[in-house]
PDB file of C-alpha atoms in Angstrom:
ATOM      1  CA  CYS A 122       0.000   0.000   0.000  1.00  0.00           C
ATOM      2  CA  VAL A 123       1.378   3.402  -1.003  1.00  0.00           C
ATOM      3  CA  VAL A 124       0.018   6.596   0.546  1.00  0.00           C
ATOM      4  CA  VAL A 125       1.069   9.927  -0.905  1.00  0.00           C
ATOM      5  CA  ALA A 126       0.856  13.187   1.029  1.00  0.00           C
ATOM      6  CA  GLU A 127      -0.110  15.948  -1.365  1.00  0.00           C
ATOM      7  CA  PRO A 128      -2.084  19.192  -1.019  1.00  0.00           C
ATOM      8  CA  SER A 129      -5.819  18.720  -1.483  1.00  0.00           C
ATOM      9  CA  GLY A 130      -8.990  20.719  -1.077  1.00  0.00           C
ATOM     10  CA  ASP A 131     -11.851  20.504   1.401  1.00  0.00           C
ATOM     11  CA  ARG A 132     -11.520  17.572   3.785  1.00  0.00           C
ATOM     12  CA  PRO A 133     -13.828  14.550   4.114  1.00  0.00           C
ATOM     13  CA  ASP A 134     -17.122  15.072   5.884  1.00  0.00           C
ATOM     14  CA  ALA A 135     -20.338  13.165   6.583  1.00  0.00           C
ATOM     15  CA  ARG A 136     -21.221  13.136   2.894  1.00  0.00           C
ATOM     16  CA  HIS A 137     -17.782  12.890   1.268  1.00  0.00           C
ATOM     17  CA  ALA A 138     -15.320  10.077   1.969  1.00  0.00           C
ATOM     18  CA  TRP A 139     -12.449  11.864   0.213  1.00  0.00           C
ATOM     19  CA  SER A 140     -10.910  15.302   0.126  1.00  0.00           C
ATOM     20  CA  VAL A 141     -11.389  17.379  -3.016  1.00  0.00           C
ATOM     21  CA  HIS A 142      -8.649  16.452  -5.561  1.00  0.00           C
ATOM     22  CA  ASP A 143      -7.243  13.781  -3.204  1.00  0.00           C
ATOM     23  CA  VAL A 144      -4.433  12.030  -5.101  1.00  0.00           C
ATOM     24  CA  ASN A 145      -5.003   8.860  -3.037  1.00  0.00           C
ATOM     25  CA  ARG A 146      -8.551   8.506  -4.327  1.00  0.00           C
ATOM     26  CA  PRO A 147      -8.854   5.386  -6.548  1.00  0.00           C
ATOM     27  CA  ASP A 148      -9.118   5.980 -10.289  1.00  0.00           C
ATOM     28  CA  PRO A 149     -12.096   4.661 -12.294  1.00  0.00           C
ATOM     29  CA  VAL A 150     -11.682   1.182 -13.729  1.00  0.00           C
ATOM     30  CA  LYS A 151     -10.429   1.434 -17.336  1.00  0.00           C
ATOM     31  CA  ILE A 152     -12.606  -0.260 -19.948  1.00  0.00           C
ATOM     32  CA  THR A 153     -12.570  -0.283 -23.746  1.00  0.00           C
ATOM     33  CA  VAL A 154     -15.471   0.630 -26.022  1.00  0.00           C
ATOM     34  CA  PRO A 155     -14.995  -0.096 -29.741  1.00  0.00           C
ATOM     35  CA  GLN A 156     -16.657   2.219 -32.248  1.00  0.00           C
ATOM     36  CA  ASN A 157     -20.341   1.234 -32.267  1.00  0.00           C
ATOM     37  CA  GLY A 158     -19.334  -1.729 -30.122  1.00  0.00           C
ATOM     38  CA  ILE A 159     -19.957  -3.283 -26.725  1.00  0.00           C
ATOM     39  CA  PRO A 160     -18.151  -2.024 -23.589  1.00  0.00           C
ATOM     40  CA  SER A 161     -15.568  -4.530 -22.407  1.00  0.00           C
ATOM     41  CA  ASP A 162     -17.187  -4.845 -18.962  1.00  0.00           C
ATOM     42  CA  ALA A 163     -20.729  -5.446 -20.283  1.00  0.00           C
ATOM     43  CA  ILE A 164     -22.654  -8.682 -19.747  1.00  0.00           C
ATOM     44  CA  VAL A 165     -23.965  -9.721 -23.165  1.00  0.00           C
ATOM     45  CA  LEU A 166     -27.350 -11.359 -22.599  1.00  0.00           C
ATOM     46  CA  PHE A 167     -28.120 -11.972 -26.278  1.00  0.00           C
ATOM     47  CA  ASP A 168     -25.644 -11.959 -29.165  1.00  0.00           C
ATOM     48  CA  GLY A 169     -27.885 -13.211 -31.971  1.00  0.00           C
ATOM     49  CA  THR A 170     -27.282 -16.901 -31.320  1.00  0.00           C
ATOM     50  CA  ALA A 171     -29.381 -19.717 -29.908  1.00  0.00           C
ATOM     51  CA  GLU A 172     -26.440 -20.587 -27.661  1.00  0.00           C
ATOM     52  CA  SER A 173     -26.713 -17.231 -25.854  1.00  0.00           C
ATOM     53  CA  VAL A 174     -30.416 -17.924 -25.262  1.00  0.00           C
ATOM     54  CA  ARG A 175     -29.649 -21.333 -23.756  1.00  0.00           C
ATOM     55  CA  LYS A 176     -26.984 -19.749 -21.551  1.00  0.00           C
ATOM     56  CA  ASN A 177     -28.766 -16.612 -20.390  1.00  0.00           C
ATOM     57  CA  TRP A 178     -32.553 -16.993 -20.623  1.00  0.00           C
ATOM     58  CA  ARG A 179     -35.160 -19.102 -18.858  1.00  0.00           C
ATOM     59  CA  SER A 180     -38.923 -19.379 -18.486  1.00  0.00           C
ATOM     60  CA  ARG A 181     -40.575 -18.053 -15.332  1.00  0.00           C
ATOM     61  CA  ALA A 182     -40.486 -21.633 -13.989  1.00  0.00           C
ATOM     62  CA  GLY A 183     -36.728 -21.837 -14.563  1.00  0.00           C
ATOM     63  CA  GLU A 184     -36.992 -24.091 -17.612  1.00  0.00           C
ATOM     64  CA  ALA A 185     -35.503 -23.404 -21.046  1.00  0.00           C
ATOM     65  CA  SER A 186     -37.026 -20.330 -22.687  1.00  0.00           C
ATOM     66  CA  LYS A 187     -39.495 -21.068 -25.479  1.00  0.00           C
ATOM     67  CA  TRP A 188     -38.629 -17.838 -27.282  1.00  0.00           C
ATOM     68  CA  THR A 189     -36.887 -18.471 -30.601  1.00  0.00           C
ATOM     69  CA  VAL A 190     -34.000 -17.068 -32.614  1.00  0.00           C
ATOM     70  CA  LYS A 191     -34.669 -16.002 -36.192  1.00  0.00           C
ATOM     71  CA  ASP A 192     -32.163 -14.147 -38.385  1.00  0.00           C
ATOM     72  CA  GLY A 193     -30.185 -13.156 -35.305  1.00  0.00           C
ATOM     73  CA  THR A 194     -33.257 -11.786 -33.514  1.00  0.00           C
ATOM     74  CA  PHE A 195     -34.698 -12.975 -30.189  1.00  0.00           C
ATOM     75  CA  VAL A 196     -38.386 -13.510 -31.011  1.00  0.00           C
ATOM     76  CA  CYS A 197     -41.222 -13.738 -28.500  1.00  0.00           C
ATOM     77  CA  VAL A 198     -43.441 -16.802 -28.895  1.00  0.00           C
ATOM     78  CA  PRO A 199     -46.955 -15.589 -27.961  1.00  0.00           C
ATOM     79  CA  GLY A 200     -48.408 -17.405 -24.979  1.00  0.00           C
ATOM     80  CA  SER A 201     -45.054 -18.828 -23.872  1.00  0.00           C
ATOM     81  CA  GLY A 202     -44.600 -16.443 -20.957  1.00  0.00           C
ATOM     82  CA  PRO A 203     -41.752 -14.013 -20.317  1.00  0.00           C
ATOM     83  CA  ALA A 204     -38.090 -14.549 -21.097  1.00  0.00           C
ATOM     84  CA  VAL A 205     -36.278 -14.391 -17.759  1.00  0.00           C
ATOM     85  CA  THR A 206     -32.550 -13.949 -17.242  1.00  0.00           C
ATOM     86  CA  ALA A 207     -30.668 -16.727 -15.517  1.00  0.00           C
ATOM     87  CA  GLU A 208     -28.587 -14.071 -13.770  1.00  0.00           C
ATOM     88  CA  LYS A 209     -29.934 -11.680 -11.143  1.00  0.00           C
ATOM     89  CA  PHE A 210     -29.389  -7.923 -11.239  1.00  0.00           C
ATOM     90  CA  ALA A 211     -29.750  -4.904  -8.974  1.00  0.00           C
ATOM     91  CA  ASP A 212     -28.233  -1.540 -10.011  1.00  0.00           C
ATOM     92  CA  CYS A 213     -27.592  -1.800 -13.737  1.00  0.00           C
ATOM     93  CA  GLN A 214     -27.413  -0.031 -17.069  1.00  0.00           C
ATOM     94  CA  LEU A 215     -29.311  -1.888 -19.789  1.00  0.00           C
ATOM     95  CA  HIS A 216     -29.141  -1.451 -23.554  1.00  0.00           C
ATOM     96  CA  ILE A 217     -31.873  -3.223 -25.499  1.00  0.00           C
ATOM     97  CA  GLU A 218     -32.909  -2.991 -29.145  1.00  0.00           C
ATOM     98  CA  TRP A 219     -36.445  -4.014 -30.094  1.00  0.00           C
ATOM     99  CA  LYS A 220     -39.102  -3.770 -32.777  1.00  0.00           C
ATOM    100  CA  THR A 221     -42.823  -4.457 -32.913  1.00  0.00           C
ATOM    101  CA  PRO A 222     -44.440  -6.540 -35.690  1.00  0.00           C
ATOM    102  CA  VAL A 223     -46.025  -4.762 -38.654  1.00  0.00           C
ATOM    103  CA  ASP A 224     -49.221  -6.837 -38.594  1.00  0.00           C
ATOM    104  CA  ASP A 225     -50.233  -6.719 -34.909  1.00  0.00           C
ATOM    105  CA  VAL A 226     -53.312  -4.503 -35.318  1.00  0.00           C
ATOM    106  CA  GLU A 227     -54.875  -5.732 -32.067  1.00  0.00           C
ATOM    107  CA  GLY A 228     -51.964  -5.713 -29.657  1.00  0.00           C
ATOM    108  CA  TRP A 229     -49.493  -3.128 -31.088  1.00  0.00           C
ATOM    109  CA  GLY A 230     -46.627  -5.412 -30.067  1.00  0.00           C
ATOM    110  CA  ASN A 231     -47.541  -4.948 -26.409  1.00  0.00           C
ATOM    111  CA  SER A 232     -44.647  -6.071 -24.215  1.00  0.00           C
ATOM    112  CA  GLY A 233     -42.211  -4.620 -21.703  1.00  0.00           C
ATOM    113  CA  VAL A 234     -38.834  -4.631 -20.011  1.00  0.00           C
ATOM    114  CA  ILE A 235     -39.354  -5.552 -16.355  1.00  0.00           C
ATOM    115  CA  PHE A 236     -36.707  -5.058 -13.685  1.00  0.00           C
ATOM    116  CA  MET A 237     -36.670  -7.353 -10.640  1.00  0.00           C
ATOM    117  CA  GLY A 238     -39.951  -8.787 -11.942  1.00  0.00           C
ATOM    118  CA  GLN A 239     -41.782  -5.681 -10.657  1.00  0.00           C
ATOM    119  CA  TYR A 240     -40.887  -2.454 -12.489  1.00  0.00           C
ATOM    120  CA  GLU A 241     -41.921  -2.197 -16.151  1.00  0.00           C
ATOM    121  CA  ILE A 242     -40.838   0.065 -18.985  1.00  0.00           C
ATOM    122  CA  GLN A 243     -43.495  -0.405 -21.651  1.00  0.00           C
ATOM    123  CA  ILE A 244     -42.781  -1.683 -25.152  1.00  0.00           C
ATOM    124  CA  LEU A 245     -45.536  -0.852 -27.640  1.00  0.00           C
ATOM    125  CA  ASP A 246     -46.162   0.585 -31.082  1.00  0.00           C
ATOM    126  CA  SER A 247     -46.815   4.201 -30.070  1.00  0.00           C
ATOM    127  CA  SER A 248     -45.732   5.653 -33.424  1.00  0.00           C
ATOM    128  CA  ALA A 249     -49.162   7.090 -34.304  1.00  0.00           C
ATOM    129  CA  ILE A 250     -51.096   8.379 -31.305  1.00  0.00           C
ATOM    130  CA  GLU A 251     -54.459   9.657 -32.504  1.00  0.00           C
ATOM    131  CA  PRO A 252     -57.652  10.709 -30.665  1.00  0.00           C
ATOM    132  CA  SER A 253     -60.355   8.074 -30.664  1.00  0.00           C
ATOM    133  CA  LYS A 254     -64.144   8.234 -30.455  1.00  0.00           C
ATOM    134  CA  SER A 255     -64.033   5.400 -27.953  1.00  0.00           C
ATOM    135  CA  PRO A 256     -62.496   5.668 -24.469  1.00  0.00           C
ATOM    136  CA  TRP A 257     -59.421   3.881 -25.825  1.00  0.00           C
ATOM    137  CA  LYS A 258     -56.686   5.440 -27.927  1.00  0.00           C
ATOM    138  CA  PRO A 259     -55.380   3.402 -30.887  1.00  0.00           C
ATOM    139  CA  ALA A 260     -52.020   2.968 -29.129  1.00  0.00           C
ATOM    140  CA  ASN A 261     -52.914   3.016 -25.450  1.00  0.00           C
ATOM    141  CA  TYR A 262     -53.300   5.503 -22.616  1.00  0.00           C
ATOM    142  CA  ALA A 263     -50.449   7.952 -21.926  1.00  0.00           C
ATOM    143  CA  ASP A 264     -48.940   5.993 -19.023  1.00  0.00           C
ATOM    144  CA  GLY A 265     -49.056   2.800 -21.091  1.00  0.00           C
ATOM    145  CA  GLN A 266     -47.240   3.985 -24.212  1.00  0.00           C
ATOM    146  CA  ALA A 267     -43.721   3.070 -25.265  1.00  0.00           C
ATOM    147  CA  GLY A 268     -41.164   4.504 -22.869  1.00  0.00           C
ATOM    148  CA  ALA A 269     -43.641   4.858 -19.997  1.00  0.00           C
ATOM    149  CA  VAL A 270     -43.036   3.615 -16.478  1.00  0.00           C
ATOM    150  CA  TYR A 271     -46.138   1.488 -16.835  1.00  0.00           C
ATOM    151  CA  GLY A 272     -49.146   2.888 -15.008  1.00  0.00           C
ATOM    152  CA  GLN A 273     -47.055   5.570 -13.280  1.00  0.00           C
ATOM    153  CA  ASN A 274     -45.353   8.030 -15.613  1.00  0.00           C
ATOM    154  CA  PRO A 275     -45.737   8.746 -19.354  1.00  0.00           C
ATOM    155  CA  PRO A 276     -42.600   9.407 -21.392  1.00  0.00           C
ATOM    156  CA  LEU A 277     -41.538  13.056 -21.596  1.00  0.00           C
ATOM    157  CA  VAL A 278     -41.800  12.909 -25.407  1.00  0.00           C
ATOM    158  CA  ASN A 279     -42.738  10.279 -27.997  1.00  0.00           C
ATOM    159  CA  PRO A 280     -39.783   9.314 -30.244  1.00  0.00           C
ATOM    160  CA  CYS A 281     -41.339   5.984 -31.300  1.00  0.00           C
ATOM    161  CA  ARG A 282     -40.577   4.710 -34.803  1.00  0.00           C
ATOM    162  CA  LYS A 283     -42.925   2.695 -37.015  1.00  0.00           C
ATOM    163  CA  PRO A 284     -43.564  -1.055 -36.568  1.00  0.00           C
ATOM    164  CA  GLY A 285     -40.840  -3.190 -38.119  1.00  0.00           C
ATOM    165  CA  GLU A 286     -38.153  -0.547 -37.458  1.00  0.00           C
ATOM    166  CA  TRP A 287     -35.490  -1.063 -34.816  1.00  0.00           C
ATOM    167  CA  GLN A 288     -35.755   1.010 -31.651  1.00  0.00           C
ATOM    168  CA  SER A 289     -33.546   1.227 -28.581  1.00  0.00           C
ATOM    169  CA  TYR A 290     -33.753   1.763 -24.846  1.00  0.00           C
ATOM    170  CA  ASP A 291     -30.798   2.752 -22.705  1.00  0.00           C
ATOM    171  CA  ILE A 292     -31.963   2.371 -19.123  1.00  0.00           C
ATOM    172  CA  VAL A 293     -30.305   3.189 -15.805  1.00  0.00           C
ATOM    173  CA  PHE A 294     -32.070   1.289 -13.032  1.00  0.00           C
ATOM    174  CA  HIS A 295     -31.643   1.761  -9.286  1.00  0.00           C
ATOM    175  CA  PRO A 296     -33.556  -0.708  -7.070  1.00  0.00           C
ATOM    176  CA  PRO A 297     -35.209   0.147  -3.774  1.00  0.00           C
ATOM    177  CA  VAL A 298     -32.926   0.514  -0.770  1.00  0.00           C
ATOM    178  CA  ARG A 299     -33.857  -0.835   2.654  1.00  0.00           C
ATOM    179  CA  GLU A 300     -32.406  -0.642   6.105  1.00  0.00           C
ATOM    180  CA  GLY A 301     -33.608  -3.905   7.561  1.00  0.00           C
ATOM    181  CA  ARG A 302     -37.286  -4.022   6.612  1.00  0.00           C
ATOM    182  CA  ARG A 303     -37.628  -0.229   6.382  1.00  0.00           C
ATOM    183  CA  LEU A 304     -37.752   1.314   2.908  1.00  0.00           C
ATOM    184  CA  VAL A 305     -35.397   4.307   2.764  1.00  0.00           C
ATOM    185  CA  ASP A 306     -35.313   4.817  -1.034  1.00  0.00           C
ATOM    186  CA  PRO A 307     -38.011   3.605  -3.481  1.00  0.00           C
ATOM    187  CA  GLY A 308     -35.559   3.232  -6.349  1.00  0.00           C
ATOM    188  CA  SER A 309     -35.577   5.123  -9.629  1.00  0.00           C
ATOM    189  CA  ILE A 310     -35.174   4.824 -13.373  1.00  0.00           C
ATOM    190  CA  THR A 311     -33.762   6.901 -16.227  1.00  0.00           C
ATOM    191  CA  VAL A 312     -34.624   5.968 -19.817  1.00  0.00           C
ATOM    192  CA  PHE A 313     -33.260   7.129 -23.171  1.00  0.00           C
ATOM    193  CA  PHE A 314     -35.611   6.041 -25.992  1.00  0.00           C
ATOM    194  CA  ASN A 315     -33.938   6.108 -29.413  1.00  0.00           C
ATOM    195  CA  GLY A 316     -31.324   8.368 -27.811  1.00  0.00           C
ATOM    196  CA  VAL A 317     -33.913  10.786 -26.357  1.00  0.00           C
ATOM    197  CA  LEU A 318     -34.451  11.252 -22.611  1.00  0.00           C
ATOM    198  CA  VAL A 319     -37.998  10.113 -21.748  1.00  0.00           C
ATOM    199  CA  GLN A 320     -37.675   9.234 -18.016  1.00  0.00           C
ATOM    200  CA  ASP A 321     -35.452  11.478 -15.893  1.00  0.00           C
ATOM    201  CA  ASP A 322     -34.498   9.741 -12.628  1.00  0.00           C
ATOM    202  CA  PHE A 323     -38.160   8.922 -11.969  1.00  0.00           C
ATOM    203  CA  PRO A 324     -38.734   7.534  -8.435  1.00  0.00           C
ATOM    204  CA  PHE A 325     -40.915   4.422  -8.353  1.00  0.00           C
ATOM    205  CA  GLN A 326     -44.282   4.849  -6.651  1.00  0.00           C
ATOM    206  CA  GLY A 327     -44.462   1.102  -6.070  1.00  0.00           C
ATOM    207  CA  THR A 328     -44.665  -2.065  -8.130  1.00  0.00           C
ATOM    208  CA  THR A 329     -45.976  -1.299 -11.626  1.00  0.00           C
ATOM    209  CA  THR A 330     -49.243  -3.006 -12.548  1.00  0.00           C
ATOM    210  CA  TRP A 331     -52.495  -2.536 -14.463  1.00  0.00           C
ATOM    211  CA  CYS A 332     -55.115  -0.078 -13.144  1.00  0.00           C
ATOM    212  CA  ARG A 333     -53.745  -0.016  -9.593  1.00  0.00           C
ATOM    213  CA  ARG A 334     -51.297   2.022  -7.523  1.00  0.00           C
ATOM    214  CA  LEU A 335     -49.485  -0.557  -5.453  1.00  0.00           C
ATOM    215  CA  LYS A 336     -47.427   0.552  -2.468  1.00  0.00           C
ATOM    216  CA  THR A 337     -45.312  -2.589  -2.451  1.00  0.00           C
ATOM    217  CA  HIS A 338     -41.643  -2.568  -3.459  1.00  0.00           C
ATOM    218  CA  ALA A 339     -39.105  -5.244  -4.246  1.00  0.00           C
ATOM    219  CA  GLU A 340     -37.579  -6.726  -1.100  1.00  0.00           C
ATOM    220  CA  ALA A 341     -34.875  -8.987  -2.520  1.00  0.00           C
ATOM    221  CA  PRO A 342     -31.502  -7.252  -3.060  1.00  0.00           C
ATOM    222  CA  GLU A 343     -31.402  -8.484  -6.679  1.00  0.00           C
ATOM    223  CA  ALA A 344     -33.657 -10.375  -9.089  1.00  0.00           C
ATOM    224  CA  PRO A 345     -33.837 -11.468 -12.747  1.00  0.00           C
ATOM    225  CA  LEU A 346     -34.688  -9.194 -15.664  1.00  0.00           C
ATOM    226  CA  TYR A 347     -37.901 -10.039 -17.570  1.00  0.00           C
ATOM    227  CA  LEU A 348     -38.847  -9.486 -21.197  1.00  0.00           C
ATOM    228  CA  GLN A 349     -42.632  -9.582 -21.137  1.00  0.00           C
ATOM    229  CA  ASP A 350     -44.864 -11.745 -23.314  1.00  0.00           C
ATOM    230  CA  HIS A 351     -48.159  -9.836 -23.214  1.00  0.00           C
TER     231      HIS A 351
END
């Protein structure tokens, strides 16, 4: 262990473990990021192959996922249930690319990315939101459109592309924090949809669900990631 005595700024306090400009403070871990590539420290959950599905994805019951691979794409099999990661996650940054089918006139490709099995970012064809004469909009209510924290917070803007076109989410997820059984932080989420900020450090109001405001929060320190089959 080497400790260097050098001038530094304001000293540590209750909030800061280090002095300002402290030369003993550890440097960030160095990673590599190829042009348009994958960061060297990323966990690749799907690489376009059936082998990566067998390695990384399960059914809700823990069996092999029934989702298929076609032309390098991970394809939901309707009625098969969600695709669930074999690995568990807590704090994470997720990059996912998705597209909805061009012929799903009833369901608009309704799906979702669900963290810890409880917090959903909606996936849906929200490319053409139009008023409707019925109580329902052609592409769902505002807090159920693509990029929404489902049932809690609509996206700030709607950058959704047309069905059949690739879209992307870059999501920063922070799970709830507890001290013993007491909830001290409900957790939060930030979402970039096709490169546009649509959720800005939104604090979870509870578990996301249909038509209800639940006060419950995840209790496990980490849990699998779900891709919804709706």
